């Protein structure tokens, strides 16, 4: 009996060792491995629980693949795709800057600086006249109020200036839902934030479907900030590009999340209008639901970029806009952008299948 018990103990010990070997920690956990903290996960991952997608916590993507460094930056700007944050300014936990508690929704949970450091390269910002200045704000009855205001625009613009200054090969695109009526109000706040030195001139933007300048040339000239406004008259009054002269966009909110269809946004030309060189795909709910955004940003998003590819005349999106961009069931919005860059740069299903340094369509064997 003693020998039998000893044998059982040996077997149990071996089982424990095998089970333990399946565990990971200290930065060794890979994508979708179970984890207990961010420290368990490898580079580019963090520990996250998506109740809508899986039980417990797993390592999921936390940053983008830099397509310029992995492949090249020698193609036209419209040959690349960029992760974009919807209402990038509407951040959980942003303290009140008006002294009045904020009563409005949020769409992101990390600062603009963190968004940029994680690989976000498109920022959607809502700009308003408020309190004698330009603010980033949600509206109530078409106006900014002290209970819907997030922060003075210059605060966010200074974060962008700091990022561009520290990262001289990166390009950032701002898409403004613009309610500013103060004459030259936007020009002043961009100037005060120190961003004019990075300004990409409207005169260099193609209006008839031609290719954009090469990214390498944009970097060499330090023209690394693209700004689009929703107000047509500002092309003439301030030299700020009117978004719909250069870009097509699908419907935002719930109307843009219906499986199998990709309707255009009301202000946009038809998605297959190839006189506009850039394509933007929105995929976020009309009212953000943080708990299920991780599921939204996964399979549904991947399916929608495929659907919108067909609707846009077989063109892949250049910008993918989401809420709570880091939430996913695994690869999420980062994987969606990798898919787009793979298709755009080499005709592969993932950018990691592209041949490094290639300037034509070629996939690794």
Coordinates of C-alpha atoms in Angstrom, one line a residue:
X1 CA 0.0 0.0 0.0
X2 CA 2.9 2.3 0.8
X3 CA 4.3 1.8 -2.7
X4 CA 1.0 2.4 -4.3
X5 CA 0.5 5.7 -2.4
X6 CA 4.0 6.7 -3.4
X7 CA 3.2 6.0 -7.1
X8 CA 0.0 8.1 -6.8
X9 CA 2.0 11.0 -5.4
X10 CA 4.6 10.8 -8.2
X11 CA 1.9 10.8 -10.8
X12 CA 0.1 13.8 -9.2
X13 CA 3.4 15.6 -9.0
X14 CA 4.1 15.0 -12.7
X15 CA 0.6 16.2 -13.5
X16 CA 1.2 19.4 -11.5
X17 CA 4.5 20.0 -13.3
X18 CA 2.9 19.5 -16.7
X19 CA 0.0 21.8 -15.8
X20 CA 2.4 24.4 -14.4
X21 CA 4.5 24.3 -17.6
X22 CA 1.3 25.3 -19.5
X23 CA 1.1 28.5 -17.4
X24 CA 3.0 31.6 -18.4
X25 CA 4.2 34.7 -16.6
X26 CA 6.8 37.4 -16.4
X27 CA 6.3 38.6 -20.0
X28 CA 6.3 35.2 -21.5
X29 CA 2.5 35.0 -22.3
X30 CA 1.5 35.2 -25.9
X31 CA -1.6 36.4 -27.7
X32 CA -4.7 34.8 -26.1
X33 CA -2.8 33.1 -23.3
X34 CA -4.4 33.4 -19.9
X35 CA -2.9 36.0 -17.6
X36 CA -3.3 37.7 -14.3
X37 CA -1.6 41.0 -15.0
X38 CA -0.1 43.1 -17.8
X39 CA 3.4 41.9 -16.6
X40 CA 2.5 38.4 -17.7
X41 CA 2.1 39.4 -21.3
X42 CA 4.7 39.8 -23.9
X43 CA 5.6 43.0 -25.9
X44 CA 2.7 44.6 -27.6
X45 CA 0.1 42.8 -25.4
X46 CA -1.8 43.5 -22.2
X47 CA -4.0 41.5 -19.9
X48 CA -7.6 42.1 -20.5
X49 CA -11.0 40.6 -19.7
X50 CA -13.7 40.6 -22.4
X51 CA -16.8 39.2 -20.8
X52 CA -18.6 39.4 -24.1
X53 CA -16.0 37.3 -25.8
X54 CA -14.3 34.9 -23.3
X55 CA -14.0 33.9 -19.7
X56 CA -11.2 35.1 -17.4
X57 CA -8.3 37.3 -18.6
X58 CA -6.2 36.9 -21.7
X59 CA -3.3 38.7 -23.4
X60 CA -4.6 40.8 -26.2
X61 CA -3.1 43.3 -28.6
X62 CA -2.2 46.7 -27.2
X63 CA -0.3 48.4 -30.0
X64 CA -0.2 48.7 -33.8
X65 CA 2.3 47.3 -36.2
X66 CA 4.3 50.2 -37.7
X67 CA 3.8 49.7 -41.4
X68 CA 6.5 52.2 -42.3
X69 CA 9.2 50.4 -40.3
X70 CA 8.1 46.9 -41.2
X71 CA 7.7 47.4 -44.9
X72 CA 8.5 50.9 -46.2
X73 CA 7.5 54.5 -46.3
X74 CA 8.2 55.1 -49.9
X75 CA 4.6 54.8 -51.3
X76 CA 1.8 57.4 -51.6
X77 CA 0.1 58.3 -48.3
X78 CA -3.2 56.7 -49.6
X79 CA -1.4 53.3 -49.9
X80 CA -1.5 52.9 -46.1
X81 CA -4.1 52.4 -43.4
X82 CA -4.2 54.0 -40.0
X83 CA -6.0 53.3 -36.7
X84 CA -8.3 56.2 -35.9
X85 CA -10.1 57.0 -32.6
X86 CA -13.6 58.3 -32.6
X87 CA -14.0 61.3 -30.3
X88 CA -10.4 60.9 -29.3
X89 CA -10.9 63.7 -26.7
X90 CA -13.8 62.1 -24.9
X91 CA -11.8 60.2 -22.3
X92 CA -12.9 58.4 -19.2
X93 CA -11.7 60.1 -16.1
X94 CA -10.9 63.5 -17.8
X95 CA -11.3 65.9 -14.9
X96 CA -13.7 68.8 -15.3
X97 CA -12.1 71.9 -16.6
X98 CA -15.2 74.1 -16.1
X99 CA -15.8 73.4 -12.4
X100 CA -19.1 71.7 -13.3
X101 CA -19.5 67.9 -13.3
X102 CA -19.6 66.5 -16.8
X103 CA -22.8 64.8 -17.9
X104 CA -22.1 63.2 -21.3
X105 CA -20.7 60.0 -22.8
X106 CA -17.1 59.0 -23.3
X107 CA -15.6 57.1 -26.2
X108 CA -12.0 56.4 -25.1
X109 CA -10.2 55.5 -21.9
X110 CA -6.6 56.6 -22.6
X111 CA -5.0 60.0 -23.1
X112 CA -4.3 61.3 -26.6
X113 CA -0.6 60.8 -25.8
X114 CA -1.2 57.2 -24.9
X115 CA -3.3 56.7 -28.0
X116 CA -0.5 58.1 -30.2
X117 CA 2.1 55.9 -28.4
X118 CA -0.1 52.8 -29.1
X119 CA -0.1 53.5 -32.8
X120 CA -3.3 55.6 -33.3
X121 CA -2.6 58.0 -36.2
X122 CA -6.0 59.4 -36.9
X123 CA -7.9 61.5 -34.3
X124 CA -11.5 62.6 -34.6
X125 CA -12.1 65.8 -32.6
X126 CA -15.2 67.9 -32.1
X127 CA -14.3 71.6 -32.0
X128 CA -16.5 74.3 -30.6
X129 CA -16.5 78.0 -29.6
X130 CA -16.8 78.0 -25.8
X131 CA -15.9 80.3 -22.9
X132 CA -14.1 82.7 -25.2
X133 CA -11.8 79.9 -26.6
X134 CA -11.8 76.8 -28.8
X135 CA -12.8 73.7 -26.9
X136 CA -13.2 69.9 -27.5
X137 CA -16.7 69.1 -26.5
X138 CA -19.9 67.0 -27.0
X139 CA -22.8 69.1 -28.0
X140 CA -26.2 69.6 -26.4
X141 CA -28.8 71.1 -28.7
X142 CA -25.9 72.0 -31.0
X143 CA -23.8 73.9 -28.5
X144 CA -21.0 73.2 -26.1
X145 CA -21.9 73.6 -22.4
X146 CA -20.0 73.5 -19.2
X147 CA -21.4 70.0 -18.5
X148 CA -20.5 68.6 -21.9
X149 CA -17.0 70.3 -22.4
X150 CA -13.9 68.2 -22.1
X151 CA -11.0 70.5 -22.4
X152 CA -9.5 73.5 -24.3
X153 CA -8.4 72.3 -27.7
X154 CA -5.0 73.7 -27.2
X155 CA -4.3 71.2 -24.5
X156 CA -4.8 68.2 -26.8
X157 CA -3.1 70.0 -29.7
X158 CA 0.0 70.5 -27.5
X159 CA 0.0 66.7 -26.9
X160 CA 0.0 66.2 -30.6
X161 CA 2.8 68.7 -31.1
X162 CA 4.9 66.9 -28.5
X163 CA 4.4 63.6 -30.2
X164 CA 5.3 64.8 -33.6
X165 CA 8.4 66.6 -32.3
X166 CA 9.5 63.4 -30.5
X167 CA 8.7 61.1 -33.5
X168 CA 10.0 62.8 -36.7
X169 CA 9.0 60.0 -39.1
X170 CA 5.3 59.8 -38.0
X171 CA 2.3 61.4 -39.6
X172 CA -1.0 62.3 -37.7
X173 CA -4.3 63.0 -39.3
X174 CA -7.0 65.2 -37.5
X175 CA -10.6 64.9 -38.7
X176 CA -12.6 67.8 -37.2
X177 CA -16.3 67.9 -36.7
X178 CA -16.1 71.6 -36.7
X179 CA -18.5 74.0 -35.0
X180 CA -16.1 76.9 -34.6
X181 CA -17.5 80.1 -35.9
X182 CA -14.8 82.5 -34.6
X183 CA -13.0 83.9 -37.7
X184 CA -9.6 82.2 -37.9
X185 CA -10.3 80.5 -34.6
X186 CA -8.8 77.2 -35.7
X187 CA -5.8 78.8 -37.3
X188 CA -5.0 80.6 -34.0
X189 CA -5.3 77.6 -31.8
X190 CA -3.1 75.5 -34.2
X191 CA -0.6 78.3 -34.3
X192 CA -0.6 78.7 -30.5
X193 CA 0.0 75.0 -30.1
X194 CA 3.1 75.1 -32.3
X195 CA 1.6 72.8 -35.0
X196 CA 1.9 75.0 -38.1
X197 CA 5.5 73.8 -38.6
X198 CA 4.1 70.4 -39.3
X199 CA 1.2 71.5 -41.5
X200 CA 0.5 69.6 -44.7
X201 CA -0.6 72.2 -47.3
X202 CA -4.0 71.9 -48.8
X203 CA -2.5 72.8 -52.2
X204 CA -0.6 69.5 -52.2
X205 CA -3.8 67.4 -51.6
X206 CA -5.1 65.7 -54.7
X207 CA -8.8 66.5 -55.6
X208 CA -9.4 64.2 -58.5
X209 CA -8.5 60.8 -57.2
X210 CA -4.8 61.0 -57.8
X211 CA -2.2 59.6 -55.5
X212 CA -1.1 61.6 -52.5
X213 CA 2.6 62.5 -52.1
X214 CA 5.0 59.8 -51.0
X215 CA 5.1 59.4 -47.2
X216 CA 8.9 59.6 -47.4
X217 CA 8.6 63.0 -49.1
X218 CA 6.1 64.2 -46.5
X219 CA 8.5 63.2 -43.8
X220 CA 11.5 64.9 -45.5
X221 CA 9.5 68.1 -45.8
X222 CA 8.2 67.8 -42.2
X223 CA 4.6 68.1 -43.6
X224 CA 3.3 65.5 -41.1
X225 CA 0.0 66.9 -39.9
X226 CA -3.1 66.5 -42.0
X227 CA -6.1 68.4 -40.9
X228 CA -9.6 68.1 -42.3
X229 CA -12.6 70.2 -41.4
X230 CA -16.3 69.6 -41.9
X231 CA -16.9 73.3 -42.9
X232 CA -16.4 73.9 -46.6
X233 CA -15.8 77.6 -46.4
X234 CA -12.7 77.1 -44.3
X235 CA -10.8 76.0 -47.4
X236 CA -10.9 79.6 -48.6
X237 CA -10.9 81.4 -45.3
X238 CA -8.2 79.4 -43.4
X239 CA -6.7 77.0 -45.9
X240 CA -8.0 74.0 -44.0
X241 CA -9.0 71.1 -46.2
X242 CA -12.7 70.3 -46.5
X243 CA -13.0 66.6 -45.7
X244 CA -15.5 65.7 -48.3
X245 CA -13.3 67.0 -51.2
X246 CA -10.8 64.3 -50.4
X247 CA -12.4 61.5 -48.5
X248 CA -15.4 59.1 -48.6
X249 CA -16.8 57.7 -45.4
X250 CA -19.4 55.2 -44.4
X251 CA -22.3 55.8 -42.0
X252 CA -21.3 56.3 -38.4
X253 CA -23.1 54.8 -35.4
X254 CA -25.5 52.0 -35.4
X255 CA -26.3 52.5 -39.1
X256 CA -22.8 51.6 -40.0
X257 CA -22.7 48.4 -38.0
X258 CA -25.3 46.4 -39.9
X259 CA -23.8 43.2 -41.2
X260 CA -23.4 42.9 -44.9
X261 CA -24.0 46.5 -45.9
X262 CA -21.8 49.6 -45.9
X263 CA -24.0 52.7 -46.5
X264 CA -22.3 56.1 -47.0
X265 CA -22.5 58.9 -44.5
X266 CA -24.9 61.6 -45.6
X267 CA -22.3 64.3 -46.2
X268 CA -20.0 61.9 -48.1
X269 CA -19.9 61.2 -51.8
X270 CA -20.8 57.6 -52.8
X271 CA -18.2 55.3 -51.3
X272 CA -17.2 54.2 -54.8
X273 CA -16.5 57.8 -55.9
X274 CA -12.8 57.4 -56.9
X275 CA -12.3 61.1 -57.3
X276 CA -11.7 61.0 -53.6
X277 CA -8.5 59.2 -52.8
X278 CA -9.1 58.4 -49.1
X279 CA -11.6 56.0 -47.6
X280 CA -12.7 56.0 -43.9
X281 CA -14.6 53.2 -42.3
X282 CA -16.5 53.9 -39.0
X283 CA -17.4 51.0 -36.7
X284 CA -18.8 52.2 -33.4
X285 CA -22.2 52.4 -31.8
X286 CA -24.4 55.5 -31.6
X287 CA -24.2 55.2 -27.8
X288 CA -21.0 53.5 -26.7
X289 CA -21.3 50.4 -24.5
X290 CA -17.9 49.8 -23.1
X291 CA -18.6 46.3 -21.9
X292 CA -19.3 44.9 -25.3
X293 CA -16.9 47.1 -27.4
X294 CA -14.3 44.4 -27.1
X295 CA -16.6 42.1 -29.2
X296 CA -17.5 44.9 -31.6
X297 CA -13.8 45.6 -32.3
X298 CA -13.2 42.0 -33.2
X299 CA -15.0 39.8 -35.7
X300 CA -17.6 42.4 -36.6
X301 CA -15.0 45.0 -37.4
X302 CA -13.0 42.6 -39.6
X303 CA -16.2 41.7 -41.5
X304 CA -17.1 45.3 -42.0
X305 CA -13.8 46.3 -43.6
X306 CA -14.4 43.5 -46.1
X307 CA -17.9 44.7 -46.8
X308 CA -16.8 48.3 -47.2
X309 CA -14.0 47.3 -49.5
X310 CA -16.7 46.1 -52.0
X311 CA -18.9 49.2 -51.4
X312 CA -15.9 51.5 -52.0
X313 CA -15.2 50.1 -55.5
X314 CA -12.8 47.5 -54.3
X315 CA -10.7 50.0 -52.3
X316 CA -9.4 49.2 -48.9
X317 CA -10.0 51.7 -46.1
X318 CA -7.2 54.1 -45.1
X319 CA -8.7 55.0 -41.8
X320 CA -10.6 52.7 -39.4
X321 CA -12.4 54.6 -36.6
X322 CA -13.5 52.9 -33.4
X323 CA -14.4 53.5 -29.7
X324 CA -12.2 52.1 -26.9
X325 CA -9.6 51.1 -29.4
X326 CA -7.6 48.7 -27.1
X327 CA -10.6 46.6 -26.2
X328 CA -10.9 43.3 -28.2
X329 CA -11.1 39.6 -28.1
X330 CA -7.5 39.3 -29.3
X331 CA -6.2 41.3 -32.2
X332 CA -9.1 43.8 -32.4
X333 CA -8.7 47.1 -34.2
X334 CA -4.9 46.5 -34.4
X335 CA -5.5 43.3 -36.4
X336 CA -8.0 45.1 -38.6
X337 CA -5.4 47.7 -39.5
X338 CA -2.7 45.0 -40.1
X339 CA -5.2 43.3 -42.5
X340 CA -5.8 46.6 -44.4
X341 CA -2.0 47.4 -44.6
X342 CA -1.4 43.8 -45.8
X343 CA -3.9 44.2 -48.6
X344 CA -2.8 47.7 -49.5
X345 CA 0.9 47.1 -49.5
X346 CA 1.3 43.6 -50.8
X347 CA -2.1 42.0 -51.4
X348 CA -1.7 39.7 -48.4
X349 CA -4.2 39.1 -45.6
X350 CA -1.8 40.5 -43.0
X351 CA 1.0 43.0 -43.1
X352 CA 3.3 40.4 -41.5
X353 CA 3.0 38.3 -44.6
X354 CA 4.4 41.1 -46.7
X355 CA 8.1 40.9 -47.8
X356 CA 9.9 43.6 -45.7
X357 CA 11.0 46.5 -47.8
X358 CA 8.8 45.6 -50.7
X359 CA 7.4 48.3 -52.9
X360 CA 5.2 46.0 -54.9
X361 CA 2.8 43.2 -54.2
X362 CA 4.7 40.2 -52.7
X363 CA 3.9 37.9 -49.9
X364 CA 6.3 35.8 -47.9
X365 CA 6.1 32.1 -48.7

